[in-house]
Tab-separated table of C-alpha atoms (C1' of nucleotides) in Angstrom:
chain	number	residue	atom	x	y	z
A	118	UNK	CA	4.387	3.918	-0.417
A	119	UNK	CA	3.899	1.894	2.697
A	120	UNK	CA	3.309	-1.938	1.965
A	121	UNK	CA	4.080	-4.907	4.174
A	122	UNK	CA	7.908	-4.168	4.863
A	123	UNK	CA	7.189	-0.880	5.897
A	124	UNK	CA	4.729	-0.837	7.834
A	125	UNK	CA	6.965	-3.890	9.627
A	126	UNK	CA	9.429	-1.445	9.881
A	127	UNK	CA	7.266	1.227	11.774
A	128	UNK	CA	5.832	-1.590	13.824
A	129	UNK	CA	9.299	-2.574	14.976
A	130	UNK	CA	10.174	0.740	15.505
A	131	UNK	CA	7.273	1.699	18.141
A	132	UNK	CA	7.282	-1.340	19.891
A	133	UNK	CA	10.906	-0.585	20.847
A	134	UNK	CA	9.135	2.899	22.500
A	135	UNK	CA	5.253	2.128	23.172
A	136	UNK	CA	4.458	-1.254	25.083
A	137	UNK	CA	3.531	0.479	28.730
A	138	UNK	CA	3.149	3.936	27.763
A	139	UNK	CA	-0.313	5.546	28.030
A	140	UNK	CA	-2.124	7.604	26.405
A	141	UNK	CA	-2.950	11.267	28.117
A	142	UNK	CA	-4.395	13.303	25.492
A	143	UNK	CA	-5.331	13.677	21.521
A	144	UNK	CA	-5.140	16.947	19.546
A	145	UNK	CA	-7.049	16.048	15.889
A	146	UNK	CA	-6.729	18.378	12.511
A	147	UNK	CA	-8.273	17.217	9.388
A	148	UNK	CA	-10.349	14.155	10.287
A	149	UNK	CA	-11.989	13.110	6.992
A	150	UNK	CA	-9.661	9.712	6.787
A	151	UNK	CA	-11.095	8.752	10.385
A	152	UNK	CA	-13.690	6.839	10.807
A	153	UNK	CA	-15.179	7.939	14.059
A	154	UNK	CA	-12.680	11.259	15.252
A	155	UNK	CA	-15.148	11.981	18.469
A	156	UNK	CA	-14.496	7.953	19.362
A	157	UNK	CA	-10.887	8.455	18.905
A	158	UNK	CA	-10.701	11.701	21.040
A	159	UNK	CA	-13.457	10.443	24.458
A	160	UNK	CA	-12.344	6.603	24.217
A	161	UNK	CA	-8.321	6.772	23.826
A	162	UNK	CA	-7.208	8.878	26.604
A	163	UNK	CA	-6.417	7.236	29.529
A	164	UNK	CA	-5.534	3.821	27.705
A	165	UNK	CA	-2.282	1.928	28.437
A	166	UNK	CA	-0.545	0.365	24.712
A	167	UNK	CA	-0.253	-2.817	25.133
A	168	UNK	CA	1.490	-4.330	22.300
A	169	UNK	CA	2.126	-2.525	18.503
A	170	UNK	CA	1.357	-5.562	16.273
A	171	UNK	CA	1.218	-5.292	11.822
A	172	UNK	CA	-2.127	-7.260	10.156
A	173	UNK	CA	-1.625	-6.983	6.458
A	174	UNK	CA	-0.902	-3.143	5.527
A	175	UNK	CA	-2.403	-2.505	9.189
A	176	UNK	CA	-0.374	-0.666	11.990
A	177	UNK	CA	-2.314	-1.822	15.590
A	178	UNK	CA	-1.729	-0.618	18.515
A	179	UNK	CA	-3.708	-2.855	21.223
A	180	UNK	CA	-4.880	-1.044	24.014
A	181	UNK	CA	-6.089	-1.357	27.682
A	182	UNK	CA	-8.152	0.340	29.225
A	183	UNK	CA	-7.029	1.933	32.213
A	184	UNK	CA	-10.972	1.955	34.272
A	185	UNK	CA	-10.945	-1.556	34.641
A	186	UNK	CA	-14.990	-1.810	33.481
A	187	UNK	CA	-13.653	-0.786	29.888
A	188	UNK	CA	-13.236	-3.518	27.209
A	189	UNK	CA	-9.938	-3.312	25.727
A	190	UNK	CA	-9.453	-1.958	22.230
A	191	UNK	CA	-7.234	-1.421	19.129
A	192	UNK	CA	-6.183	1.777	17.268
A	193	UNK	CA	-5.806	0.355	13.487
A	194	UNK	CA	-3.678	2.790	11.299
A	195	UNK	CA	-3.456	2.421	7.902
A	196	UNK	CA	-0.650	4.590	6.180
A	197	UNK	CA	-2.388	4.831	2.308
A	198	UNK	CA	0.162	6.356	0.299
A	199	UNK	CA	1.879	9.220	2.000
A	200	UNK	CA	1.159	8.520	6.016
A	201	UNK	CA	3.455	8.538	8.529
A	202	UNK	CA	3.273	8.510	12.051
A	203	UNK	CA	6.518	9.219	13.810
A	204	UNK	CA	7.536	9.308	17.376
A	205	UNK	CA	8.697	12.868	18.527
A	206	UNK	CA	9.761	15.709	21.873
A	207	UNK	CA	6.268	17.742	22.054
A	208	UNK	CA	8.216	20.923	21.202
A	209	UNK	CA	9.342	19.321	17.974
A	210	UNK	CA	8.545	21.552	14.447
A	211	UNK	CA	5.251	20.408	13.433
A	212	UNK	CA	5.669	18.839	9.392
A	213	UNK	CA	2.991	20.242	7.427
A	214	UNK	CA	-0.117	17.665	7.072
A	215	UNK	CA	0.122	16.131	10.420
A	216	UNK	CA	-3.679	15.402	11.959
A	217	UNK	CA	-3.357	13.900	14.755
A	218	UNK	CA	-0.952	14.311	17.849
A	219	UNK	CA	-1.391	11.659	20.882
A	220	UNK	CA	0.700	12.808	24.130
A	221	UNK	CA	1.947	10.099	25.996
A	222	UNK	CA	2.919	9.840	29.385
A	223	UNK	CA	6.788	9.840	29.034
A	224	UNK	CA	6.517	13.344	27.747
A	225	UNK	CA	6.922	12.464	24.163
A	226	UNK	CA	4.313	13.145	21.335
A	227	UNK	CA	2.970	10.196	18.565
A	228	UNK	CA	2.208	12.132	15.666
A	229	UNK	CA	0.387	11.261	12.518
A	230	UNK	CA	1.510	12.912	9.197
A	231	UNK	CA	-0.821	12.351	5.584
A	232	UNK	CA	-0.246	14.546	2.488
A	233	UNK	CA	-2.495	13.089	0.675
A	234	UNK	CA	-5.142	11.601	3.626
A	235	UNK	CA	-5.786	8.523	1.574
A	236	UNK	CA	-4.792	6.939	5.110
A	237	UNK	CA	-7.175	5.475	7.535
A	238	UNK	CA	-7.256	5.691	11.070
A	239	UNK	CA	-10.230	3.696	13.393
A	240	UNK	CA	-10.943	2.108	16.654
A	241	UNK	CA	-11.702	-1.527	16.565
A	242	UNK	CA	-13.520	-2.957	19.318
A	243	UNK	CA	-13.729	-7.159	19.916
A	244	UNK	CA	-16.764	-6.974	17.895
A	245	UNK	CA	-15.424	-5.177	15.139
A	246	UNK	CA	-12.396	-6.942	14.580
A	247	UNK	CA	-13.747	-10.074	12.705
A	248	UNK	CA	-15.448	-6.818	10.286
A	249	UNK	CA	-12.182	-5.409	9.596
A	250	UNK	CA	-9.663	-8.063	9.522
A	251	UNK	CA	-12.152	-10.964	8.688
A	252	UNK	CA	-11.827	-10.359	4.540
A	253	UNK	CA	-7.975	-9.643	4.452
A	254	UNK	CA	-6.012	-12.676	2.917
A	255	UNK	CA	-3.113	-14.656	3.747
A	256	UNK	CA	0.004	-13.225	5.319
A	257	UNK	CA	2.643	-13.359	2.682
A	258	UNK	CA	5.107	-14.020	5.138
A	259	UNK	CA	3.496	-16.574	7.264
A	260	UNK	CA	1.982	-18.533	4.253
A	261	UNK	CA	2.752	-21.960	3.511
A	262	UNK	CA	3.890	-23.015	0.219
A	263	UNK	CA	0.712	-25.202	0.271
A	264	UNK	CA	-1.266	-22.550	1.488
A	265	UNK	CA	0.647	-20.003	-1.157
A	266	UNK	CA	-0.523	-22.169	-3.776
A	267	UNK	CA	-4.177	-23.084	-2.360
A	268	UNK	CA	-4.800	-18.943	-2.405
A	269	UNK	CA	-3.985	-18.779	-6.139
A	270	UNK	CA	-4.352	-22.210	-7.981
A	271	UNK	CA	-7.367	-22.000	-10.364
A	272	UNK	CA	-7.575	-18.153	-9.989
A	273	UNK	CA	-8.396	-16.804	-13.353
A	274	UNK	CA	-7.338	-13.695	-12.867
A	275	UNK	CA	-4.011	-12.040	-13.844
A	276	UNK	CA	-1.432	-12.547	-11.229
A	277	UNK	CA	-0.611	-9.283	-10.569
A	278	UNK	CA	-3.710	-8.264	-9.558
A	279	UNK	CA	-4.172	-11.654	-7.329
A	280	UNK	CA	-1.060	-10.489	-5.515
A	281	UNK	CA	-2.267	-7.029	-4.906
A	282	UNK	CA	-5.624	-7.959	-3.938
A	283	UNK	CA	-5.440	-7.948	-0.509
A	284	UNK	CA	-8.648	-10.329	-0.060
A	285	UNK	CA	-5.852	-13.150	-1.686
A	286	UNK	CA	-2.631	-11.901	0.649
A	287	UNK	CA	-2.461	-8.863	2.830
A	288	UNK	CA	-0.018	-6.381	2.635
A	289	UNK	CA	1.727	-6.866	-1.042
A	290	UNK	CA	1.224	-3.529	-2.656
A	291	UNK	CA	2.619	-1.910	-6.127
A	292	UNK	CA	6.298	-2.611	-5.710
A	293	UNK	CA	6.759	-5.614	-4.211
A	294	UNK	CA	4.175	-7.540	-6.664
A	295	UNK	CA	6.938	-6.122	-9.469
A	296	UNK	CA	9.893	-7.076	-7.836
A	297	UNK	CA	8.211	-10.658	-6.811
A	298	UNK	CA	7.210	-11.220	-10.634
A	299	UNK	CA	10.647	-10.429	-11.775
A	300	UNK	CA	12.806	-12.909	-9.189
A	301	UNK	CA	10.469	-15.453	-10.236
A	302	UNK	CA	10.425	-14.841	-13.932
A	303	UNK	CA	6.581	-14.317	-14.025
A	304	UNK	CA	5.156	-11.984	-16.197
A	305	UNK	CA	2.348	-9.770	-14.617
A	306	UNK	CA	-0.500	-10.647	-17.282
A	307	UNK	CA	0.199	-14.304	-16.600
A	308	UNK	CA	-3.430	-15.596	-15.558
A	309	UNK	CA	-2.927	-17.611	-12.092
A	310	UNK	CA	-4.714	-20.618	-13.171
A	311	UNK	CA	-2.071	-20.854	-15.862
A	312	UNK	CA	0.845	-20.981	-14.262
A	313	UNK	CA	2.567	-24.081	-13.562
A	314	UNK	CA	3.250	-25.425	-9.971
A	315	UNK	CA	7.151	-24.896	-10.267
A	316	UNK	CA	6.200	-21.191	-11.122
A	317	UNK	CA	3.568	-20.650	-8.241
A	318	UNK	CA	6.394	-22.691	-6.105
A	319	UNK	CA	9.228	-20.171	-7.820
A	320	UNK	CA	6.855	-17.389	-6.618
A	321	UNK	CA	6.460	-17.542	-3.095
A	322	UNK	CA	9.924	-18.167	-2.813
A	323	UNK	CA	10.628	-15.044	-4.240
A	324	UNK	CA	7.634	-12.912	-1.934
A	325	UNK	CA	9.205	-13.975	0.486
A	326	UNK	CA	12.638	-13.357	-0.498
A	327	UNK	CA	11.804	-10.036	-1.487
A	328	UNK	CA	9.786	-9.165	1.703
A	329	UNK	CA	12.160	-10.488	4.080
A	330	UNK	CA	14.807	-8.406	2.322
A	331	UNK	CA	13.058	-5.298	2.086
A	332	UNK	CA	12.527	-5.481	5.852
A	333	UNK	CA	15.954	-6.015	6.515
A	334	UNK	CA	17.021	-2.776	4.566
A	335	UNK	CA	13.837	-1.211	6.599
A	336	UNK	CA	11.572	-0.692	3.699
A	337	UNK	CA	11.685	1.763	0.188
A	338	UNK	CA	11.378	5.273	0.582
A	339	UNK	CA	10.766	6.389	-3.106
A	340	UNK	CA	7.971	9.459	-1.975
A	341	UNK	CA	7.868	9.807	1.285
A	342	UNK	CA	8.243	7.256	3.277
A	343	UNK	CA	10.041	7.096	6.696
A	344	UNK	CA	9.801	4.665	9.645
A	345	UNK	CA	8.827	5.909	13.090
A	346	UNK	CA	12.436	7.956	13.514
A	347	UNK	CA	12.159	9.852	10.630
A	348	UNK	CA	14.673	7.943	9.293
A	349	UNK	CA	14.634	6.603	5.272
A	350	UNK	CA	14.628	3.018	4.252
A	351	UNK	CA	17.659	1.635	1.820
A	352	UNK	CA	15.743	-1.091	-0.552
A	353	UNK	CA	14.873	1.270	-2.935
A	354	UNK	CA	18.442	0.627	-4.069
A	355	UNK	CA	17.967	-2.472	-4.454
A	356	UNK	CA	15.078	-2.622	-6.913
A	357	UNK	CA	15.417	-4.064	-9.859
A	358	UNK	CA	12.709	-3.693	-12.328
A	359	UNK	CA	10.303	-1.222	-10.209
A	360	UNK	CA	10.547	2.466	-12.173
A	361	UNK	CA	13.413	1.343	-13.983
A	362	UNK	CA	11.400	1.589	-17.087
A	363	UNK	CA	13.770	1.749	-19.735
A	364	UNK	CA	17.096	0.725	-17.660
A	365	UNK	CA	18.490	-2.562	-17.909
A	366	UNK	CA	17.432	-5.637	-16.311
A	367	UNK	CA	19.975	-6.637	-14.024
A	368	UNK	CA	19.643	-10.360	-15.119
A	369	UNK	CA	19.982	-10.200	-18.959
A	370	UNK	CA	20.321	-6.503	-20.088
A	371	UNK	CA	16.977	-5.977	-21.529
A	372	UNK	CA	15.435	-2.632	-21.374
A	373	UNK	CA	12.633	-3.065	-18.223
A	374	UNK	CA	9.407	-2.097	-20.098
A	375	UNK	CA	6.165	-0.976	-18.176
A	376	UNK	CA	2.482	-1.233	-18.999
A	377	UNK	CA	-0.898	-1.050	-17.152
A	378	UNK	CA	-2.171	-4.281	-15.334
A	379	UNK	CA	-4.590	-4.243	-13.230
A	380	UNK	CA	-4.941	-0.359	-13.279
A	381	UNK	CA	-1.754	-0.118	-12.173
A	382	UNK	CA	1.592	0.659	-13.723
A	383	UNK	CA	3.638	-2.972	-13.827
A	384	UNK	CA	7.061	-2.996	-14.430
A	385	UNK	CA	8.880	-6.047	-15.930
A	386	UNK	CA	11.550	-7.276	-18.155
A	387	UNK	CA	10.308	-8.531	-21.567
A	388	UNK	CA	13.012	-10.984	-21.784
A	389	UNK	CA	13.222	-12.735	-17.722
A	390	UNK	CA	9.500	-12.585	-18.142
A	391	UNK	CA	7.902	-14.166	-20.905
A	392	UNK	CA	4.701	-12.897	-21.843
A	393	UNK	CA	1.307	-15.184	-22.687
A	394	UNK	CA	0.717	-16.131	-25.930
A	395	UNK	CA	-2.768	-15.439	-25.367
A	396	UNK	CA	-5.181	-13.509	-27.513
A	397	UNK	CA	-4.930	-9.681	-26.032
A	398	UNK	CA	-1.369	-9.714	-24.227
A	399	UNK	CA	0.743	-7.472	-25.387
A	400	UNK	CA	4.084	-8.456	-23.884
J	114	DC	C1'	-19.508	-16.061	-7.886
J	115	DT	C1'	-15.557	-14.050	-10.393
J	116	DT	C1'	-13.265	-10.590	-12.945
J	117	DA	C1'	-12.572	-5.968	-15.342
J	118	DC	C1'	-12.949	-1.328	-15.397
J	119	DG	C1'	-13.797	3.477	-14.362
J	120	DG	C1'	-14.280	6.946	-10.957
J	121	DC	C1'	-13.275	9.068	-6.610
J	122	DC	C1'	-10.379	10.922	-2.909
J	123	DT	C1'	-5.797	14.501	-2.617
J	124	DG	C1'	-1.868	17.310	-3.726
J	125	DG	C1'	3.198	17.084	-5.285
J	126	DG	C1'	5.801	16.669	-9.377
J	127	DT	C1'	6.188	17.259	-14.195
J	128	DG	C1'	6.021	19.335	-18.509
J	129	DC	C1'	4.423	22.730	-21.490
B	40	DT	C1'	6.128	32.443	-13.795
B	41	DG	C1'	1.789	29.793	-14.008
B	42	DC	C1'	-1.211	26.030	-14.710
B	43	DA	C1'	-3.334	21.723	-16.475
B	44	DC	C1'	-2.615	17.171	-15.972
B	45	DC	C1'	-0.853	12.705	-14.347
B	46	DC	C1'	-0.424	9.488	-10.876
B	47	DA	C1'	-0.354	6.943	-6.538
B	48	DG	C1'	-3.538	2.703	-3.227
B	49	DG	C1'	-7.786	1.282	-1.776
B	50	DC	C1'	-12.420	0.949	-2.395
B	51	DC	C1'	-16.889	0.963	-4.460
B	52	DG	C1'	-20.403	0.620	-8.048
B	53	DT	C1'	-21.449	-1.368	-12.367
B	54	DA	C1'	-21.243	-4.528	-16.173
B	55	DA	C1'	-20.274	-8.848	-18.341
DNA sequence: CTTACGGCCTGGGTGC
DNA sequence: TGCACCCAGGCCGTAA
């Protein structure tokens, strides 16, 4: 599932290949995940990319138009859960589920690929922008400790949902929030206004830890992931409590246990992680 | 305002 | 072999 270090890696990836190219044509399939398909098809050819930039779980590409008169604009992609977009030779075989092709002008083809089409794909003008990227959070990476702690600090909410919200940071999603709360010994049902400032401090230490790590090893690929080559990421090795349920926690040997917080499935270990003593917490 | 929760979208994997 | 069901992330509506 694409969070933060993923989409970093695909980022990084196409801005070793896009920055100059232009855009020549668009061939759309499905188009229910896209906001406005006819905008995408009349306003994008012709357009020079500019610069391939992440915001949050965000892919942009910023484009210029090539008709001087033409304000400038940005394609946004957001992966969901299964997208990909990959950089590929035209004649290449065609993976089943890919929706939108974009020919550039160095012969190769950008190509968008979404099992499940819980992706997103719009065009944000300079008006829009402040619409789409105004409510997004903090950037885990780029976040003070003082700002780190400002975002959660009297929060009364449990702390794994504040780290998945992405109002509160942008771009943690289901596996990094797990793998955060384990380095820093937090359990998930912890409320944020609870925890102490050693523990919010022990935190973002450990985001970013995790983050920076993950984009190192270029990301997990535990469905079906791949960065802009095609080409797996390795930290799915590396996790340590994230669908280990059952397996031993690489600190102290205890069996990783996994319940629902926050709607979502939240794995921890009951020992590292101390659950709250308060009234309906069932470690 | 803040938080919690259920439902919706989709289709691959799982288990019977 | 088939088939019902679970689950994923984000978002939205509703309720407390």
């Amino acid at each position: 599932m694409p969070e933060l270090p993923e989409v970093e890696t695909v980022a990084r990836g196409l801005r070793a290949v896009l920055p100059g190219r232009r855009i020549l044509g668009v061939r759309l399939g499905k188009t229910d995940f896209i906001d406005d398909p006819a905008a995408i098809e009349q306003q994008l050819p012709g357009t020079r990319i500019n610069e391939v930039r992440r915001h949050g779980k965000f892919l942009v590409l910023d484009l210029e138009a090539s008709n001087g008169g033409a304000r400038d604009l940005s394609l946004l992609v957001h992966l969901g859960m299964t997208g990909q977009i990959v950089i590929c030779p035209p004649g290449a075989r065609i993976a089943p589920h890919t929706h939108v092709f974009l020919v550039l002008d160095d012969g190769q083809e950008l190509r968008y690929t979404d099992i499940r089409r819980f992706g997103r794909i719009c065009i944000l003008a300079d008006g829009s922008r402040e619409e789409v990227f105004g409510p997004l959070g903090l950037d885990p990476l780029e976040a003070t400790e003082a700002e780190f702690l400002g975002a959660l600090h009297g929060r009364r909410a449990r702390i794994k949902a504040l780290l998945l919200d992405q109002h509160v940071l942008r771009g943690m999603g289901n596996i990094y929030t797990d793998e955060s709360l384990w380095r820093a010994r937090i359990h998930p049902m912890r409320l944020g206004a609870r925890l102490k400032c050693d523990e919010l401090r022990r935190l973002h230490r450990a985001v970013r830890g995790v983050l920076t790590e993950a984009i190192r090893l270029r990301g997990s690929s535990i469905s079906d992931y791949v960065d802009s080559h095609g080409q797996p990421g390795e930290f799915q090795r590396r996790h340590r409590v994230y669908q280990r349920e059952g397996k031993k926690c690489f600190r102290c040997g205890a069996p990783i246990r996994r319940v629902i917080v926050a709607g979502r499935s939240s794995h921890f270990c009951p020992r590292c992680q101390p659950a709250p003593r308060s009234h309906h917490s069932r470690q």
